[in-house]
Coordinates of C-alpha atoms and ligand atoms in Angstrom, one line a residue:
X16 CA 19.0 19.2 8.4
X17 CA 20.8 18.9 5.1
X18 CA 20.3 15.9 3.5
X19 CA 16.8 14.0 3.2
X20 CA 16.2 10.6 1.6
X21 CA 12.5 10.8 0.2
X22 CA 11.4 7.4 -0.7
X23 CA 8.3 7.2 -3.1
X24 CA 9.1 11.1 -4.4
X25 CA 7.8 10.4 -8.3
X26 CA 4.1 10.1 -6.7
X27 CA 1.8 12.9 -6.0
X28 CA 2.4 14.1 -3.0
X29 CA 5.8 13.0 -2.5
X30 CA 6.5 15.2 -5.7
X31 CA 5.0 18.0 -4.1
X32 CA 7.1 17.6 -1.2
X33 CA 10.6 17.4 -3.0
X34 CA 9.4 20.7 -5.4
X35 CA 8.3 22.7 -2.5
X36 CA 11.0 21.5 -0.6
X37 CA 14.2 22.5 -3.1
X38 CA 12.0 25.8 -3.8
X39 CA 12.3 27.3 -0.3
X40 CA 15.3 25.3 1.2
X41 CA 18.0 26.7 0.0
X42 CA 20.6 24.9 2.1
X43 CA 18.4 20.8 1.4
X44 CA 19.8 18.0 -1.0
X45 CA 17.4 15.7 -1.9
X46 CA 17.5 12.3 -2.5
X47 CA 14.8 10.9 -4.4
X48 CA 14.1 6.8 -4.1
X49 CA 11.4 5.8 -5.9
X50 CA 10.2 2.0 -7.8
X51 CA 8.7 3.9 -10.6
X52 CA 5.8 1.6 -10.4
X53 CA 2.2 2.4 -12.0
X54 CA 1.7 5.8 -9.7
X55 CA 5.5 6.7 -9.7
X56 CA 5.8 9.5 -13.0
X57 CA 9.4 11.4 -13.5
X58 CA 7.3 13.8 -15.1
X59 CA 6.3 14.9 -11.5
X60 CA 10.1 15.9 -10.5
X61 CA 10.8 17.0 -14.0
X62 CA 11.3 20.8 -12.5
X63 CA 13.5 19.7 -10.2
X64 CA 15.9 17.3 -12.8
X65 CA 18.4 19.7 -13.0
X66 CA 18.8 20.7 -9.6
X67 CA 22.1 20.3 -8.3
X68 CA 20.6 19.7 -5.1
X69 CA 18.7 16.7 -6.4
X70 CA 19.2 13.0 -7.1
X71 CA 17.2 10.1 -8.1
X72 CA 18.1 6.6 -7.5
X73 CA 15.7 3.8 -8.9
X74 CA 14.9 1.6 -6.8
X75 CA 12.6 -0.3 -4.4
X76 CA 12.6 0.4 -0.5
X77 CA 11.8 -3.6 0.5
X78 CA 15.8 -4.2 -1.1
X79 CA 18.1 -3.4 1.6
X80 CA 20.9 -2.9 -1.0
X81 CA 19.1 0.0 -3.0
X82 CA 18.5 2.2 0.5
X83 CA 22.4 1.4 1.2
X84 CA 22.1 3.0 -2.3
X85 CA 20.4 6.0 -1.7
X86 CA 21.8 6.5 1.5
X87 CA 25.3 6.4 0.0
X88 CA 27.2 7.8 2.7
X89 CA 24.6 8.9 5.2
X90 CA 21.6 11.3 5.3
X91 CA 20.4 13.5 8.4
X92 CA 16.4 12.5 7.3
X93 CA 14.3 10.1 6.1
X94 CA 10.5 11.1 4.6
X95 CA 8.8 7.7 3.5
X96 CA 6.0 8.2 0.8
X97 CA 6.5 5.1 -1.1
X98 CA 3.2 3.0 -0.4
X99 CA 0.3 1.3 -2.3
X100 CA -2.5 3.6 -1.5
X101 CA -5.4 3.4 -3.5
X102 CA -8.5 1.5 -1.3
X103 CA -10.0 -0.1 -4.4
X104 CA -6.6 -1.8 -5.7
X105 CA -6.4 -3.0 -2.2
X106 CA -9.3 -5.1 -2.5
X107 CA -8.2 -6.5 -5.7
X108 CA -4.5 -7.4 -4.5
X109 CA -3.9 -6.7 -0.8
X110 CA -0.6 -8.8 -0.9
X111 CA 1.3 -5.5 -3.0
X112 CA 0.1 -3.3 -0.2
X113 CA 1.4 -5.4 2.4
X114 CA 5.0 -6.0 0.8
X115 CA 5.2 -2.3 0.0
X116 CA 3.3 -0.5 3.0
X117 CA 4.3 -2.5 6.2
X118 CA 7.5 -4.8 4.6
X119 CA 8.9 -1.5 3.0
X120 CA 8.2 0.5 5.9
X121 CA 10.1 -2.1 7.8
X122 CA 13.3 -2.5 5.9
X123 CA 13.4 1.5 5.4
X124 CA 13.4 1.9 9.6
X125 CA 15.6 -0.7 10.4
X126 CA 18.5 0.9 7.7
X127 CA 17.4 4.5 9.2
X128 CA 18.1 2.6 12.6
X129 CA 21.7 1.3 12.0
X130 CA 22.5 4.7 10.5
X131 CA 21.7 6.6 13.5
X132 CA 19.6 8.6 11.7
X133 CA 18.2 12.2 12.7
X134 CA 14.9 11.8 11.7
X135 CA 12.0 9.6 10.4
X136 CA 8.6 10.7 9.1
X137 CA 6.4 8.5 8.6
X138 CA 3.7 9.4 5.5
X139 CA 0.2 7.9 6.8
X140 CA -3.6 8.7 6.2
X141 CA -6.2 9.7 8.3
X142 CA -7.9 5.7 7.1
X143 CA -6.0 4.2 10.1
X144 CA -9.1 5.8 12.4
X145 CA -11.3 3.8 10.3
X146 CA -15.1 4.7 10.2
X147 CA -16.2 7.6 12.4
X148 CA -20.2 8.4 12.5
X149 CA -19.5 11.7 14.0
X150 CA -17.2 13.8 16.2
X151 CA -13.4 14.3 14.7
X152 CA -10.6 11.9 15.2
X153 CA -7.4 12.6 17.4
X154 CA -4.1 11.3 17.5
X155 CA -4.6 9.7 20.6
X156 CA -7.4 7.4 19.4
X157 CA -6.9 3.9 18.5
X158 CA -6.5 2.9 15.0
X159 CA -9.3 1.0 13.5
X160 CA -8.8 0.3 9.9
X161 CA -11.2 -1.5 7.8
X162 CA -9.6 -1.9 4.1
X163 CA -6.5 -3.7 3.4
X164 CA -5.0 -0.9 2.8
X165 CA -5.2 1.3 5.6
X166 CA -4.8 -2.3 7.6
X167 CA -1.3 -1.7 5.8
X168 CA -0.7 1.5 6.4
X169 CA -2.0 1.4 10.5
X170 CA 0.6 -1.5 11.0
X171 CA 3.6 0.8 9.5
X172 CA 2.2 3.5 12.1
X173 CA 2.4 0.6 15.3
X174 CA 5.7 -0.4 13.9
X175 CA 7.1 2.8 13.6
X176 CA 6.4 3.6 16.8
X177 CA 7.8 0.9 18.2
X178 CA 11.3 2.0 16.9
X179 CA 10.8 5.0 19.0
X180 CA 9.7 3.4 22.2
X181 CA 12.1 0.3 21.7
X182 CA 15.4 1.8 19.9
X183 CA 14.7 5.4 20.6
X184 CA 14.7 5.8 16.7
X185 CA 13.6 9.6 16.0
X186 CA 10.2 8.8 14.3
X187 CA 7.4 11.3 13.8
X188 CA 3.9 10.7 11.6
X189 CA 1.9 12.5 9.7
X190 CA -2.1 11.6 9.2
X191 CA -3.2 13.0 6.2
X192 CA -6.7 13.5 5.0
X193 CA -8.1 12.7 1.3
X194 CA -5.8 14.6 -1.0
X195 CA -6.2 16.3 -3.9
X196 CA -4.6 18.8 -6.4
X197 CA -2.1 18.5 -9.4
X198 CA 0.0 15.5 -10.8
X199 CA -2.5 13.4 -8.8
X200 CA -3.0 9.2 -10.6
X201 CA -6.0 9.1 -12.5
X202 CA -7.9 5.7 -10.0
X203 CA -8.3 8.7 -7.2
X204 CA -12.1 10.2 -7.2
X205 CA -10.9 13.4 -7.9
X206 CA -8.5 13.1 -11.4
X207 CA -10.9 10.4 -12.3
X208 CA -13.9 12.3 -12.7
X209 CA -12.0 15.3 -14.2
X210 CA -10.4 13.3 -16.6
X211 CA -13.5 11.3 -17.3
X212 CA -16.0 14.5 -17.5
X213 CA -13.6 16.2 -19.9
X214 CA -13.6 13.0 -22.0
X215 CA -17.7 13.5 -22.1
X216 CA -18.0 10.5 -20.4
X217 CA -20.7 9.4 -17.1
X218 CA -18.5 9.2 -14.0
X219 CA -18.8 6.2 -11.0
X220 CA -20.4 7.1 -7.8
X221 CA -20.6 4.2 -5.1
X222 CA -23.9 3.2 -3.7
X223 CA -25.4 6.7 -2.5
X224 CA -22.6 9.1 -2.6
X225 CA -23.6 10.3 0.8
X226 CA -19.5 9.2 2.4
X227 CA -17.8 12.1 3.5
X228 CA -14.1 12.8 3.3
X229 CA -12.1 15.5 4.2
X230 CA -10.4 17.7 1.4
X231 CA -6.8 18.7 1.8
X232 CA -4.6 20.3 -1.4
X233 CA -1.6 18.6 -2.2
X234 CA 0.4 21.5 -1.6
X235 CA -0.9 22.3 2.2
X236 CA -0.4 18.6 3.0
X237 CA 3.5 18.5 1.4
X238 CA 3.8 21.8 3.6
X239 CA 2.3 20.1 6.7
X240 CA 4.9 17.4 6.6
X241 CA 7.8 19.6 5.8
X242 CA 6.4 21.7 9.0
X243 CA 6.2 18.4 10.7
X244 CA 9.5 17.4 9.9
X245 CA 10.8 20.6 11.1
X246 CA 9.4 21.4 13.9
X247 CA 7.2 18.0 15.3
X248 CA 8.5 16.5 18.4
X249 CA 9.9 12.9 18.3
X250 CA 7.6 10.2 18.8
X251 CA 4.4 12.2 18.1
X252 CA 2.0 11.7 15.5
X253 CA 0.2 15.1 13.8
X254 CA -2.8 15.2 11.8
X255 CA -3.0 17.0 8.5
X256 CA -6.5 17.9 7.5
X257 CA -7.8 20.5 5.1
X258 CA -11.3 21.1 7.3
X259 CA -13.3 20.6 4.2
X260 CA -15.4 17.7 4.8
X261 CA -18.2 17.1 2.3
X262 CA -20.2 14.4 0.5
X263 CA -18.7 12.7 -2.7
X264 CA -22.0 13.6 -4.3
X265 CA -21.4 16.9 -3.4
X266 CA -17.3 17.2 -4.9
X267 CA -19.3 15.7 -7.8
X268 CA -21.6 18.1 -8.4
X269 CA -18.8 21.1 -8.4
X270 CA -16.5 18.9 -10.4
X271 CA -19.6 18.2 -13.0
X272 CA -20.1 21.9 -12.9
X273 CA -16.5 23.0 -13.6
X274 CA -16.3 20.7 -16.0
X275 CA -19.7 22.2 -17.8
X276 CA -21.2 18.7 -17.9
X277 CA -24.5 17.9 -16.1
X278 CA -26.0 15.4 -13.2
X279 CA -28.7 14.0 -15.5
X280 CA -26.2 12.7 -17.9
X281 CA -22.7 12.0 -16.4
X282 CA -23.7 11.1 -13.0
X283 CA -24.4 7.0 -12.5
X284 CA -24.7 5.6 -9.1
X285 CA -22.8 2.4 -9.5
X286 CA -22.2 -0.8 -7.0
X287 CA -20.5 0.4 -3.6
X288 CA -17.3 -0.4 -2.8
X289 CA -17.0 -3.6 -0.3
X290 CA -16.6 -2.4 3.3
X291 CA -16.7 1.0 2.4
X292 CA -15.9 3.4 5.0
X293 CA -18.8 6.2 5.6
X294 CA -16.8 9.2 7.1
X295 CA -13.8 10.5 8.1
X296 CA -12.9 13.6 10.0
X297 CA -9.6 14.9 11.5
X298 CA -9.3 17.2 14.4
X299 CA -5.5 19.2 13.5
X300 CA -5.8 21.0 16.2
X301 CA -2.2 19.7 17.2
X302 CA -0.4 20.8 13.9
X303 CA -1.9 24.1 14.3
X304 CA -0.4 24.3 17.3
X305 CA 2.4 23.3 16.0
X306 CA 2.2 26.9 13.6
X307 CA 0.5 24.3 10.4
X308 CA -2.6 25.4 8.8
X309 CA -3.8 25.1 5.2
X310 CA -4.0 27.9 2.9
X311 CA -6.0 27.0 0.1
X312 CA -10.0 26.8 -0.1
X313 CA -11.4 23.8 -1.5
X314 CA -13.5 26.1 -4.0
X315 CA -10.4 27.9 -5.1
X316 CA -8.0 24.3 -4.9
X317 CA -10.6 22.6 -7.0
X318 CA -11.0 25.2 -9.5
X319 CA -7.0 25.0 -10.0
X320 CA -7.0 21.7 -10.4
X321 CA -9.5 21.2 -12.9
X322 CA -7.5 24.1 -14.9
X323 CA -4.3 21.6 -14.7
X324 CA -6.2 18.9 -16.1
X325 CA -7.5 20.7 -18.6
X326 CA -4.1 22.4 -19.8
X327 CA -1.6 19.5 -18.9
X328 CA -3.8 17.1 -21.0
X329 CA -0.3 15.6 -22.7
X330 CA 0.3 14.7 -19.0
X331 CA -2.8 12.6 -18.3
X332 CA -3.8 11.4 -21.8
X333 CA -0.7 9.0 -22.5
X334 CA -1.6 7.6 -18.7
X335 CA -5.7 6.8 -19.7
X336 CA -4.1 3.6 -22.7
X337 CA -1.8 2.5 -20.6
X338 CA -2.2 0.0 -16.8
X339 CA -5.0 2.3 -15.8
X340 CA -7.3 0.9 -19.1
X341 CA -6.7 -2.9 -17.6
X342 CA -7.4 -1.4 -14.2
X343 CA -10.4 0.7 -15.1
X344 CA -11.7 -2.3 -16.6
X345 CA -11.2 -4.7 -14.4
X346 CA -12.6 -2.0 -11.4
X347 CA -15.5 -1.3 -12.9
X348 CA -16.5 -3.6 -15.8
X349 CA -19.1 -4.8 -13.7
X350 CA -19.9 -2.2 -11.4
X351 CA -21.7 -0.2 -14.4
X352 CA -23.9 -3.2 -15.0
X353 CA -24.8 -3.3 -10.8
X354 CA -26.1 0.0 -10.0
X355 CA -27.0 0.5 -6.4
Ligands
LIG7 P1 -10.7 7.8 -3.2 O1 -10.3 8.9 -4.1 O2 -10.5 6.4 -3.8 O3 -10.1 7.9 -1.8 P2 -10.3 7.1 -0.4 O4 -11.0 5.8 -0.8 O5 -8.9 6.9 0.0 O6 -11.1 8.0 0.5 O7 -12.3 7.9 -3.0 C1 -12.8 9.0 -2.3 C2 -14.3 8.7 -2.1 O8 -14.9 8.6 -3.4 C3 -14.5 7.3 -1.4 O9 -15.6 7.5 -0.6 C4 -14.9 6.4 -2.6 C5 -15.5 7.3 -3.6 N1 -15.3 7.0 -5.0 C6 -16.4 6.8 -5.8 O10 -17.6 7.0 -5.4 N2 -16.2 6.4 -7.1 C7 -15.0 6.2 -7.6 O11 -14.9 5.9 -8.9 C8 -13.9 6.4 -6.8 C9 -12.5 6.2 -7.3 C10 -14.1 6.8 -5.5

C-alpha cells in the first residue's frame, strides 16, 4: 500500500490518522480530501504541510469530479472520515448528515468501485448499536441507531457492505467509541467543558449525567484504523474501544478538577438531549486479536489533553467567535433556562 486517499483528513481524528500515518510510514503518500467545513481546520495537518509525501485537494466527497480529483491517477486505498458527526447538530439539521454521511459515503464507494480499488475503510462509531442497558456490543449484532446521526452513519455501514457482498469491493469498518484527545471541535463534551471551565464559565450536563460512554484517545483510535487497514480482513467490521466506560458526571468531575474549578459552581444540570442514548459499550475483543490495543489511560489521556487546551489556547480561542457562538446559542439558549 502506497498511496491512500483520506477523505475528511482536516477533522480530528482524520488529522490524527494522516500525522501518525506520514510519521511511521515511511514508504505512504497521502492524499488529503477534505470540504473544510465548520469541523475541518488546516491547522490540524499544519505538521504535515510540507511533506512531500502529502497533498490536499479541497473539495467535497458527494461531487464525483473532486474524488476524480483526488484520485488523479489512481490510489491503492481509500480511508473515509469525512462525516457530520456531532448527535446534537443532528437533531437540529439531519438533512447535512444525510447528504454527507450516507450520500458521500455513496459517491466515494462507487468511484473506489470503478477504480478497482485495494482497499476501503470505512470510519463508523460504536452509535450504530444504539442503546445497550448492559453487556458489551459485538460486531455481529444488529445495528440499532436512534439519532439521526448514527441513522446516517449505520446506513453507510449496510451500504458499504453491500459493495463487498455485491461487487466484491474490498471494504473493511471500523466502530469507534466516544473519542477524545487533541485538535478535537469545541460542540464535543470533552473540548467543550475544557474550553468552557478555563473560560470560568458553568458547563451543560443533560438531564442526570448518569449516560455512559466509552473513552478512547484520538491517537489509539487513528492507530486502530491504520492497524485495521493493514492487517483487517476484507468484508469484516472491527471495534475500536478504549475500555474506559464511565459516567458524564463522572469525566466532569475530573475535567472540573483539572481544570481547578468546582461542582458547586460550574456544574448545571441542564434539559436532556431528545432521544438520548443511555450507554454504550464495545467488546474489541476482535481487534485485539487482530494485535490492536490502546495504550493510553484515560487519567493520563485526559490530563494531556487538558494541557493542550490550555497551551494551544491561539488554537481554540479564534474557533469560540466564530459558527460555534451561533451554534452554542442556538444549542443551548434554552436549555440553561430548562434544567432537568
Ligand atoms: P458527545 O461528546 O456529544 O458525544 P456523543 O453524543 O456522540 O456520545 O457527548 C458525550 C456525552 O455527553 C453524551 O451522553 C451527551 C453528553 N453531553 C452533555 O451532557 N452536555 C453537553 O453539552 C454535551 C456536548 C454532551
Amino acid at each position: 500500500m502506497k498511496r491512500i486517499l483520506v477523505t475528511g483528513g482536516l477533522g480530528f481524528i482524520g488529522s490524527m490518522f494522516i500525522r501518525i500515518s506520514l510519521r511511521e510510514r515511511p514508504e505512504l503518500h497521502i492524499v488529503n480530501l477534505d470540504a473544510i467545513t465548520y469541523a475541518g481546520n488546516p491547522a490540524n495537518c499544519a505538521e504535515v504541510e510540507g511533506d512531500t509525501r502529502y497533498t490536499f485537494v479541497k473539495g467535497d466527497i458527494c461531487n464525483p469530479s473532486d474524488l476524480n480529483l483526488a484520485i488523479g491517477s489512481g490510489v491503492d486505498a481509500a480511508v473515509n472520515f469525512a462525516a457530520e458527526t456531532h448527535v446534537d447538530r443532528s437533531i437540529l439539521d439531519p438533512a447535512a448528515f444525510l447528504r454527507t454521511d450516507i450520500f458521500g459515503n455513496h459517491t466515494l464507494l462507487e468511484a473506489c468501485r470503478k477504480l478497482g480499488i485495494g482497499r476501503f475503510l470505512q470510519v463508523s462509531t460504536d452509535e450504530v448499536y444504539g442503546d445497550i442497558s448492559q453487556g458489551e456490543s459485538v460486531e455481529s449484532d444488529p445495528v440499532r441507531p436512534r439519532s439521526p446521526y448514527s441513522a446516517s452513519k449505520a446506513a453507510a455501514d449496510l451500504q458499504t457492505l453491500a459493495y463487498w457482498h455485491t461487487y466484491g469491493t474490498p471494504v473493511l469498518i471500523t466502530r469507534g467509541s466516544n473519542t477524545y484527545g487533541p485538535h478535537q471541535y469545541l460542540e464535543k463534551l470533552v473540548p467543550l467543558f475544557i474550553t468552557n471551565l478555563l473560560d470560568d464559565e458553568p458547563v451543560p450536563i443533560y438531564g442526570d449525567g448518569l449516560q455512559k460512554r466509552d473513552w478512547l484517545h484520538v491517537e489509539d483510535h487513528a492507530r486502530g484504523i491504520l492497524h485495521v487497514l493493514e492487517n483487517g480482513r476484507c468484508g469484516e467490521i472491527y471495534n475500536l474501544g478504549g475500555n474506559n466506560i464511565l459516567t458524564n458526571l463522572d469525566v466532569t468531575r475530573r475535567l472540573v478538577s483539572a481544570c481547578g474549578r468546582s461542582i458547586e459552581t460550574h456544574v448545571k444540570h441542564v434539559a436532556d438531549r431528545q432521544g438520548h442514548d443511555r450507554r454504550y459499550c464495545l467488546n474489541v475483543g476482535k481487534a485485539r486479536q487482530l494485535g490492536w490495543g490502546p495504550r493510553i489511560s484515560f487519567e493520563e489521556g485526559l490530563q494531556q489533553t487538558v494541557e493542550w487546551y490550555k497551551e494551544n489556547e491561539s488554537w481554540w480561542r479564534p474557533l469560540k467567535s466564530q459558527e460555534f457562538a451561533d451554534y452554542y446559542n442556538r444549542q443551548y439558549a434554552q436549555r440553561w433556562n430548562r434544567s432537568s
